[in-house]
XYZ file of C-alpha atoms in Angstrom:
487
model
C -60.458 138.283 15.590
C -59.601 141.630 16.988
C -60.892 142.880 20.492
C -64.377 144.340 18.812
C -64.955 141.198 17.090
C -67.424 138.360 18.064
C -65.747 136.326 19.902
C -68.386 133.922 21.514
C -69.247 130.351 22.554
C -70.719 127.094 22.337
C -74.303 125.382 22.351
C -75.445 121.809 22.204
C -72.021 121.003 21.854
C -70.336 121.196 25.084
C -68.247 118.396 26.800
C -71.623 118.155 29.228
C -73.392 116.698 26.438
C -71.873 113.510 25.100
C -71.482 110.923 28.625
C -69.541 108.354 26.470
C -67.002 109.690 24.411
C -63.210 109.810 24.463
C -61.751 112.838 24.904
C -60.067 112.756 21.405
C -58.624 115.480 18.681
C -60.827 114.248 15.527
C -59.805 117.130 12.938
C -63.086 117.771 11.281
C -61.270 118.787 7.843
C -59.830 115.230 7.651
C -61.971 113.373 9.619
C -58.375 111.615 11.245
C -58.393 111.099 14.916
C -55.160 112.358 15.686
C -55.138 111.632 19.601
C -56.811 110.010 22.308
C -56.426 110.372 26.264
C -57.704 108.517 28.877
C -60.686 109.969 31.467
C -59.430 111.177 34.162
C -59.886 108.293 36.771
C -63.185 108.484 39.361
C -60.668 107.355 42.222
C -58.379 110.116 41.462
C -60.868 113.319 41.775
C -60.571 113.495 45.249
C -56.664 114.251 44.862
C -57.344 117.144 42.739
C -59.581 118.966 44.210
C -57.701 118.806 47.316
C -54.525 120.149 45.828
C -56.018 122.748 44.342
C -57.865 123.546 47.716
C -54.384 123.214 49.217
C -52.973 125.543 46.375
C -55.699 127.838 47.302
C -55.295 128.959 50.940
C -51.505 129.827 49.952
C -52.291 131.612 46.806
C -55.021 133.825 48.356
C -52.265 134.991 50.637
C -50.098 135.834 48.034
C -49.748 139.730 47.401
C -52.427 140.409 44.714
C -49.037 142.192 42.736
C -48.141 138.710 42.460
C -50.647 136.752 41.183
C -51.005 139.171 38.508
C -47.597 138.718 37.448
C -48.160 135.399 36.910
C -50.973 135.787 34.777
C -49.434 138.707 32.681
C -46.613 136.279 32.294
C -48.795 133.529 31.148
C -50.145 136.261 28.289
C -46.442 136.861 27.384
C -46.368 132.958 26.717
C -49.403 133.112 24.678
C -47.964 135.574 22.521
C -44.337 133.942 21.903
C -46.273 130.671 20.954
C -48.861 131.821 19.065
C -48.483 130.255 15.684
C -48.047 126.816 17.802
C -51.210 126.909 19.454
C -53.296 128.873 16.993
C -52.464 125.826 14.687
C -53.741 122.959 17.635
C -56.787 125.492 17.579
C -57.067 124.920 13.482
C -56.454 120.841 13.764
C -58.830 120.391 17.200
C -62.253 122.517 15.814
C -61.458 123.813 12.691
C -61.218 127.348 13.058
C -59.661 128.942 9.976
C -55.895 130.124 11.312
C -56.036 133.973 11.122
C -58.987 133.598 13.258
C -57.375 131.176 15.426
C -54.589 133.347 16.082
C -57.264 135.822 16.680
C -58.592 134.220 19.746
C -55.437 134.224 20.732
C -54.675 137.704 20.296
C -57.923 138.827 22.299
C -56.855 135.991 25.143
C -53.605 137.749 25.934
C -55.439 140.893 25.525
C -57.449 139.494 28.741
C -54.743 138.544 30.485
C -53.165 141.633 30.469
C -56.380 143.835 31.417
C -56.911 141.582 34.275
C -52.795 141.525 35.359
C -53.022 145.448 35.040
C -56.207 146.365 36.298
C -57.129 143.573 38.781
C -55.376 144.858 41.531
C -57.215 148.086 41.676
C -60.455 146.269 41.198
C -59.885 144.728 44.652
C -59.359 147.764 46.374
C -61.595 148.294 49.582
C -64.892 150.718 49.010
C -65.630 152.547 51.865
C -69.050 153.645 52.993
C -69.837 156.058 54.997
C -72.010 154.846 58.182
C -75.420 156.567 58.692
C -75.125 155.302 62.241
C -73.051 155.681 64.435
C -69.600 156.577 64.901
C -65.674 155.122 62.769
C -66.355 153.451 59.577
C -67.460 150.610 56.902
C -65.523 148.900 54.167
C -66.278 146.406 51.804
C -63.456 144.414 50.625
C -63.210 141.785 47.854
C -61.496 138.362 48.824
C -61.719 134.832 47.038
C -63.397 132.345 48.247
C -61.718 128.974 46.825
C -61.629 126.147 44.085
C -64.220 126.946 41.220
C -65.494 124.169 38.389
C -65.213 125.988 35.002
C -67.048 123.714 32.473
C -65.932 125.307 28.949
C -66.412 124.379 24.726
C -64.499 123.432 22.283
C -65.634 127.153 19.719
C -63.479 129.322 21.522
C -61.400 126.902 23.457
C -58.942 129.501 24.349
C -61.003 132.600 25.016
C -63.880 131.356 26.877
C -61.487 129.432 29.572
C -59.233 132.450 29.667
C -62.089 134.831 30.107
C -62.927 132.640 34.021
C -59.406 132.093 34.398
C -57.725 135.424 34.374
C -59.737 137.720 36.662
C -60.177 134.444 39.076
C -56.526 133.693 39.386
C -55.583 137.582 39.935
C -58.496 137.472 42.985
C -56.941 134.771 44.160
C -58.927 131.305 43.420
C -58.085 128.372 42.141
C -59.949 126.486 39.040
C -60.651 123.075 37.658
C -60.916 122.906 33.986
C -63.402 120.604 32.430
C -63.140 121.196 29.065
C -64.892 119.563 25.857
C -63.672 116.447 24.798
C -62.688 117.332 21.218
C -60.296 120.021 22.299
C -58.000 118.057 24.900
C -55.030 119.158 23.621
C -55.941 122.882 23.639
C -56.964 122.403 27.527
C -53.538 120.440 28.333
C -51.823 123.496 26.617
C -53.889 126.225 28.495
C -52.186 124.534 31.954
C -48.748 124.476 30.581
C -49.260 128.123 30.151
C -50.312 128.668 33.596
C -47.415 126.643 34.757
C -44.910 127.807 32.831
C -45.882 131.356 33.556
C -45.431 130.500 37.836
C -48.266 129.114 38.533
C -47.461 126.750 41.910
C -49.359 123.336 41.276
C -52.946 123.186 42.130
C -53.826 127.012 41.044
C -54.702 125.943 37.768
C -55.531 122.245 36.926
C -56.908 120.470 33.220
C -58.831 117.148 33.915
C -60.405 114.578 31.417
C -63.621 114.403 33.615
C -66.684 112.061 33.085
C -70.106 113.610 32.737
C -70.682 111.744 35.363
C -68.312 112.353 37.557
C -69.277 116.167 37.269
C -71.900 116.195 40.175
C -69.064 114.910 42.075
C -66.739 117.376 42.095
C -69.659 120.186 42.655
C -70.576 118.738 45.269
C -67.498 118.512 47.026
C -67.407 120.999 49.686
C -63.837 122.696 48.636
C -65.532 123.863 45.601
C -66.901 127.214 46.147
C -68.309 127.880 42.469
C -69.260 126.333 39.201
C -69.151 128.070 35.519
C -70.688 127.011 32.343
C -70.286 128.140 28.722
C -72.476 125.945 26.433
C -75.931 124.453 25.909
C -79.328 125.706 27.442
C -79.482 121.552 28.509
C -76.040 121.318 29.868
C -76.893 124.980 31.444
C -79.990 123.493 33.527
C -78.097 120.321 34.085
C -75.016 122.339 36.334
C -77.394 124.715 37.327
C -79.528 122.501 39.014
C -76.583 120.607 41.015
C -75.293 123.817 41.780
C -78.473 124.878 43.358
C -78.722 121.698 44.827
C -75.253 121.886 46.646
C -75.752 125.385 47.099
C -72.932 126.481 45.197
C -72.564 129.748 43.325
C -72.818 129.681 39.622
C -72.086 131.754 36.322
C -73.781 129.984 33.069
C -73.718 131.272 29.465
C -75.754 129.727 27.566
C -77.081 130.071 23.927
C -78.213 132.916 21.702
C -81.004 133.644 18.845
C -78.960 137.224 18.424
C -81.033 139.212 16.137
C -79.526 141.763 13.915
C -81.985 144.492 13.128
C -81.480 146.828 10.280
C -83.988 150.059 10.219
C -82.260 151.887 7.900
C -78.609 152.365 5.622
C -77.316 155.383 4.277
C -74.787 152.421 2.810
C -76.580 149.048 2.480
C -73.232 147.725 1.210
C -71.539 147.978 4.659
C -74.395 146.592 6.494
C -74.601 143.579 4.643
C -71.079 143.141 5.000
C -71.542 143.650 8.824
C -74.135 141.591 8.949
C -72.283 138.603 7.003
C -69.479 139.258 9.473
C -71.505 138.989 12.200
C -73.391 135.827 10.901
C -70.032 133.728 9.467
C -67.037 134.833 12.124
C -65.496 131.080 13.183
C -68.135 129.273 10.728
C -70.903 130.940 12.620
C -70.307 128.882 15.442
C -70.819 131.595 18.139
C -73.287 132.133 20.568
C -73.488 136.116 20.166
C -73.790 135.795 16.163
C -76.077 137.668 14.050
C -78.292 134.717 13.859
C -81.421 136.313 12.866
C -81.562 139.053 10.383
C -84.702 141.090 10.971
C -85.029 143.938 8.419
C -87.557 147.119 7.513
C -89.376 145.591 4.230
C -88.106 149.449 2.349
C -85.057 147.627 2.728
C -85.846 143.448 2.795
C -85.317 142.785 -0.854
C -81.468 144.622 -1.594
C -80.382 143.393 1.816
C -81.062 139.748 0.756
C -79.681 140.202 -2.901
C -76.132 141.803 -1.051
C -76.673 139.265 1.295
C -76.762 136.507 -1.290
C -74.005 137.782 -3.371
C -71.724 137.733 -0.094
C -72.556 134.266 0.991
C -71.932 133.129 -2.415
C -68.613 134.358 -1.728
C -67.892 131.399 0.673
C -66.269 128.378 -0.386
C -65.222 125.339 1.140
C -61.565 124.225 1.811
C -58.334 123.640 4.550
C -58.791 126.129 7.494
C -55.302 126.091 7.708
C -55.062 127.353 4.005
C -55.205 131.100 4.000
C -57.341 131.705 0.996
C -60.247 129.740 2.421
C -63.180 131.704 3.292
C -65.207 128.211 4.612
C -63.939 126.248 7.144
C -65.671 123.147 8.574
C -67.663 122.693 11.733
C -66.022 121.640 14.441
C -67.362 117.869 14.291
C -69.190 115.824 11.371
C -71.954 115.561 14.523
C -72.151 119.678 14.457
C -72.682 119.495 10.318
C -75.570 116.696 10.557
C -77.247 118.709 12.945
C -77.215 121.599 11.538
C -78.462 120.257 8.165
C -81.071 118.870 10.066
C -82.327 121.947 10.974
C -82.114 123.479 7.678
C -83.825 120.818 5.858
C -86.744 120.768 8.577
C -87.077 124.167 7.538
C -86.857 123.682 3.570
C -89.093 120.488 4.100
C -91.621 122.873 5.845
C -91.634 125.504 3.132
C -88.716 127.734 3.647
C -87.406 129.480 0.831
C -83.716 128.745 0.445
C -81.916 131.733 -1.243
C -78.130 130.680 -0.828
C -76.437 127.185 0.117
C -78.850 125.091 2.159
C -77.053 121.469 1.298
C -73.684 120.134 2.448
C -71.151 120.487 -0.438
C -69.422 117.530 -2.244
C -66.113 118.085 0.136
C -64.862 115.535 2.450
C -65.057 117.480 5.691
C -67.401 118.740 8.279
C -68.773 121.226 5.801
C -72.241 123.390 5.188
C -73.173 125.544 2.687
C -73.163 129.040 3.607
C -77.212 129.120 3.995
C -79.579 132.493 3.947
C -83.500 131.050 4.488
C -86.413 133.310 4.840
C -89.904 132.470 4.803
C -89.454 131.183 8.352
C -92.285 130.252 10.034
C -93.032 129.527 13.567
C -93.730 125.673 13.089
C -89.790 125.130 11.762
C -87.400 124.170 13.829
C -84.862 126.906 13.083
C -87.552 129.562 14.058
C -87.160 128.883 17.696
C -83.522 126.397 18.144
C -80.260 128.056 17.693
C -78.557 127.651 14.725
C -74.993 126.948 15.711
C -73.420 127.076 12.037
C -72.995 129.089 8.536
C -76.977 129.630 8.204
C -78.761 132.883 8.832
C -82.505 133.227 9.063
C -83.665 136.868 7.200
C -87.128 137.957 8.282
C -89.143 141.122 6.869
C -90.661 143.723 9.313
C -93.185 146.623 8.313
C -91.224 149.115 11.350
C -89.448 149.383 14.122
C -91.902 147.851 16.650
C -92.515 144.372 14.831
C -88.609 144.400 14.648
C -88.454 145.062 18.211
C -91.428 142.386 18.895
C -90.118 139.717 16.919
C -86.329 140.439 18.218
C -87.927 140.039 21.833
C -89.854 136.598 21.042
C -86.955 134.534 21.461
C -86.589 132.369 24.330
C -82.846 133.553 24.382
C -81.584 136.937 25.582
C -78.102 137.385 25.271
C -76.825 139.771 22.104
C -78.474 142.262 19.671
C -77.210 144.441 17.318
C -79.073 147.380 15.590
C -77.868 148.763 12.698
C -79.208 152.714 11.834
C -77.585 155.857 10.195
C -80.020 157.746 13.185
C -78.103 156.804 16.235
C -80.994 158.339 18.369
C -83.189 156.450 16.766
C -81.234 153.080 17.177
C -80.461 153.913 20.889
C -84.881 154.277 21.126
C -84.564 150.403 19.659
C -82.126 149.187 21.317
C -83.533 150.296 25.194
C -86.417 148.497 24.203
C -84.509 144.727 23.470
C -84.706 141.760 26.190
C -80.814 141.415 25.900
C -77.481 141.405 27.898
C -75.463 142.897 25.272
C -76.510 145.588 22.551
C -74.092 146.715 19.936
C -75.430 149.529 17.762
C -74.166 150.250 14.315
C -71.569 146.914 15.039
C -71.669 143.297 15.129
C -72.392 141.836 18.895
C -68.180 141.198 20.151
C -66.299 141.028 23.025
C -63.485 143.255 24.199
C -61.989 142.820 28.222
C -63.071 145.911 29.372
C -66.981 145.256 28.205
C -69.390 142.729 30.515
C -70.234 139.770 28.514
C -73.491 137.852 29.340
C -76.755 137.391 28.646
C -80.774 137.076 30.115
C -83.689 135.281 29.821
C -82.749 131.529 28.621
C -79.020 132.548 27.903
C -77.966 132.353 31.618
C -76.877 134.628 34.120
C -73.759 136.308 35.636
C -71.406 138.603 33.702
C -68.037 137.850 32.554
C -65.113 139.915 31.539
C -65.054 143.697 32.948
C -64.777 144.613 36.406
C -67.460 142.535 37.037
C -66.108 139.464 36.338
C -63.608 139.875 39.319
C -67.307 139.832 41.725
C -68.798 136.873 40.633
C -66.917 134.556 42.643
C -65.685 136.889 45.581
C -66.982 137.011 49.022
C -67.662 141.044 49.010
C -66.914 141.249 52.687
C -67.863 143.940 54.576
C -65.965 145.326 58.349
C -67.777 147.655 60.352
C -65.398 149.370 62.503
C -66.809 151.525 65.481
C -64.019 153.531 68.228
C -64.063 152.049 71.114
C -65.028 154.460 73.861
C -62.717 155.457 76.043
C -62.652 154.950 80.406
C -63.162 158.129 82.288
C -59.562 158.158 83.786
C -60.058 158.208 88.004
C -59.494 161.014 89.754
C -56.199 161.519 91.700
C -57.288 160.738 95.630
């Protein structure tokens, strides 16, 4: 995955949405559980959260030069074990390796943007006073121990993404991560570690759903963040509210991928596929619903077809294989659910639909149309290899049916008359618009969404503002004592 590719998150699949299980690597090509580790205990939380509150109030008084260090030196570590990790990555979720090392490749990227540019990003903005005399500054300071709650799709990049301008501002976090990526979240605090880190700035636990509400509402915690499901979204958000704690949540996507016109329809089905099957199409910002001018409708689907038929099933850690599996046998039942609701209901299938005869967590690569409002994949996220095509007389149904979505975070709009896209694209209910391009992510670019898909921006400059108390000092000259006169 380079820096313009997608590189997005997770839905119903988060570690906020399973109370009992183990946190355990299952690898979904084999099916083996390969290791198991223990919750973290209930009687223990307490502990943590005080050292990293403890960390915290030495950290933030660290010279901001030096808490980027660390973090560019915990990029450097990234890089030199690359291979290593990307191949946990591969065994944990089942990303196919060159996309694994990918993720990794875009994580150091974000390491180093915030290491280099952080500290100016916390320079004080003055403003000039319109009353009154001496002057006003806003400065940006930390303000403690945040709760990142993160999935397993990305599970580099989206923990990375919270950790790397918070760390350079000066908080602390506490990773929750999902339970089938444990060892990818035990390996993403050895970085921190080994890269300086003191103890306490960056800390994994095994944490209990339950136990969540805990730690938020612990008064050292000054912030909680969520990548994952619009349920596990409302869940945090709600204690969050309730404790009166800031909070960031990205949630899940319908992206829609409109296509007006193509001078070459050949490289806008192959954009579209890309956006639609990067990381087994489990990403929150992928092309998930192809919506496309009816001049257009029938090649699109036959280029579309040919490409998906492309796709076939075998070891992500192979690098011929152009299918990997989901990242759970859960993940491929549901999704086939959803596809055969639709098929059931009268959805024409024009590639894959089934799961293949291949031990694994595998599904066809699947292009319905004929979607209809009373299906299930009309209006639910489909987190998986299966793209919905719909046909659209113009512009404005594209635009209408692109807006009906409960979901608002991605869109991409693909046009030869970049004028005419831009006219489209103002017009979208989204947090993210990518014209001519599949929806990705790059560290200089705001990632987020609207609507149903959260709130709160990550990556960018604004990232560093989400959880910083913007402080401002109001300075006015004191006024100087007539001296006396000499007697």
């Amino acid at each position: 995955m380079t820096a313009t590719q997608n590189a997005p998150t997770e839905h119903p699949k988060t570690a906020s949405d399973s109370a009992e299980r183990r946190y355990a690597t299952v690898n979904p090509f084999t099916g083996q559980t390969e290791k198991e580790f223990d919750f973290t205990p209930t009687e223990a939380i307490d502990g943590i959260v005080e050292r990293a509150h403890t960390a915290y109030q030495a950290w933030r008084d660290l010279p901001v030069e030096e808490r980027a260090a660390v973090v560019r030196r915990a990029a450097e570590l990234m890089d030199e074990r690359r291979d290593d990790l990307a191949a946990l990555i591969t065994t944990e979720m089942g990303k196919r390796r060159e996309e694994a090392a990918g993720e990794l490749f875009l994580c150091s990227m974000i390491l180093k943007y915030y290491a280099d540019n952080g500290p100016a990003f916390l320079q004080p903005q003055s403003i000039q006073p319109l009353m009154g005399k001496g002057e006003a500054v806003v400065e940006t300071k930390p303000v403690g121990v945040l709760l990142a709650i993160e999935p397993w799709n990305y599970p580099f990049y989206q923990v990375v993404r919270v950790a790397g301008p918070n760390l350079v501002l000066g908080n602390t976090v506490i990773l929750k991560h999902a339970e089938i990526t444990p060892q990818c979240a035990v390996a993403i605090e050895q970085l921190f570690t080994d890269a300086g880190a003191p103890e306490g700035v960056f800390t994994n636990t095994f944490l209990r759903i339950d136990d969540v509400e805990q730690v938020i509402a612990d008064p050292r915690i000054q912030g909680v963040t969520l990548t994952g499901s619009e349920r596990a979204g409302s869940a945090v958000g709600a204690l969050a509210g309730k404790h009166l704690k800031k909070s960031v949540l990205e949630l899940g996507g319908s992206d829609p991928f409109i296509v007006l016109d193509a001078d070459d329809l050949g490289a806008t089905v192959k954009a579209a596929t890309m956006g639609r099957m990067q990381n087994t199409g489990q990403a929150c910002t992928a092309s998930k619903r192809l919506i496309v001018t009816e001049d257009l409708y029938e090649p699109f689907v036959q280029g579309l077809q040919q490409a998906f038929s492309t796709f076939a099933p075998g070891d992500p850690a192979d690098p011929s294989t152009s299918l990997a599996p989901l990242s759970s046998e859960r993940a491929a039942q549901d999704l086939h659910a959803q596809i055969q609701d639709a098929i059931d209901k009268g959805a024409t299938v024009v590639a894959g639909g089934k799961r293949p005869d291949h031990a694994g967590a595998f599904v066809e690569a699947t292009i319905l149309t004929d979607v209809t409002p009373d299906m299930r994949a009309y209006h639910e996220e489909l987190f998986g290899p299966a793209a919905v095509v719909y046909k659209v007389k113009d512009a404005d149904e594209a635009v209408q049916l692109a807006n009906s979505s409960a979901y608002g975070l991605g869109a991409t709009v693909m046009s030869s008359d970049v004028d005419r896209a831009r006219s489209v694209a103002d017009r979208l209910e989204a947090g993210m618009v990518w014209i001519n391009q599949p929806t990705g992510s790059s560290p200089e670019l705001p990632f987020g969404g609207v609507k149903r898909s959260g709130y709160g921006r990550e990556l960018s400059e604004l990232a560093m503002f989400e959880f910083a108390n913007r402080r401002l000092v109001r300075t006015v000259p004191v006024k100087k004592a007539d001296k006396p006169q000499a007697g």
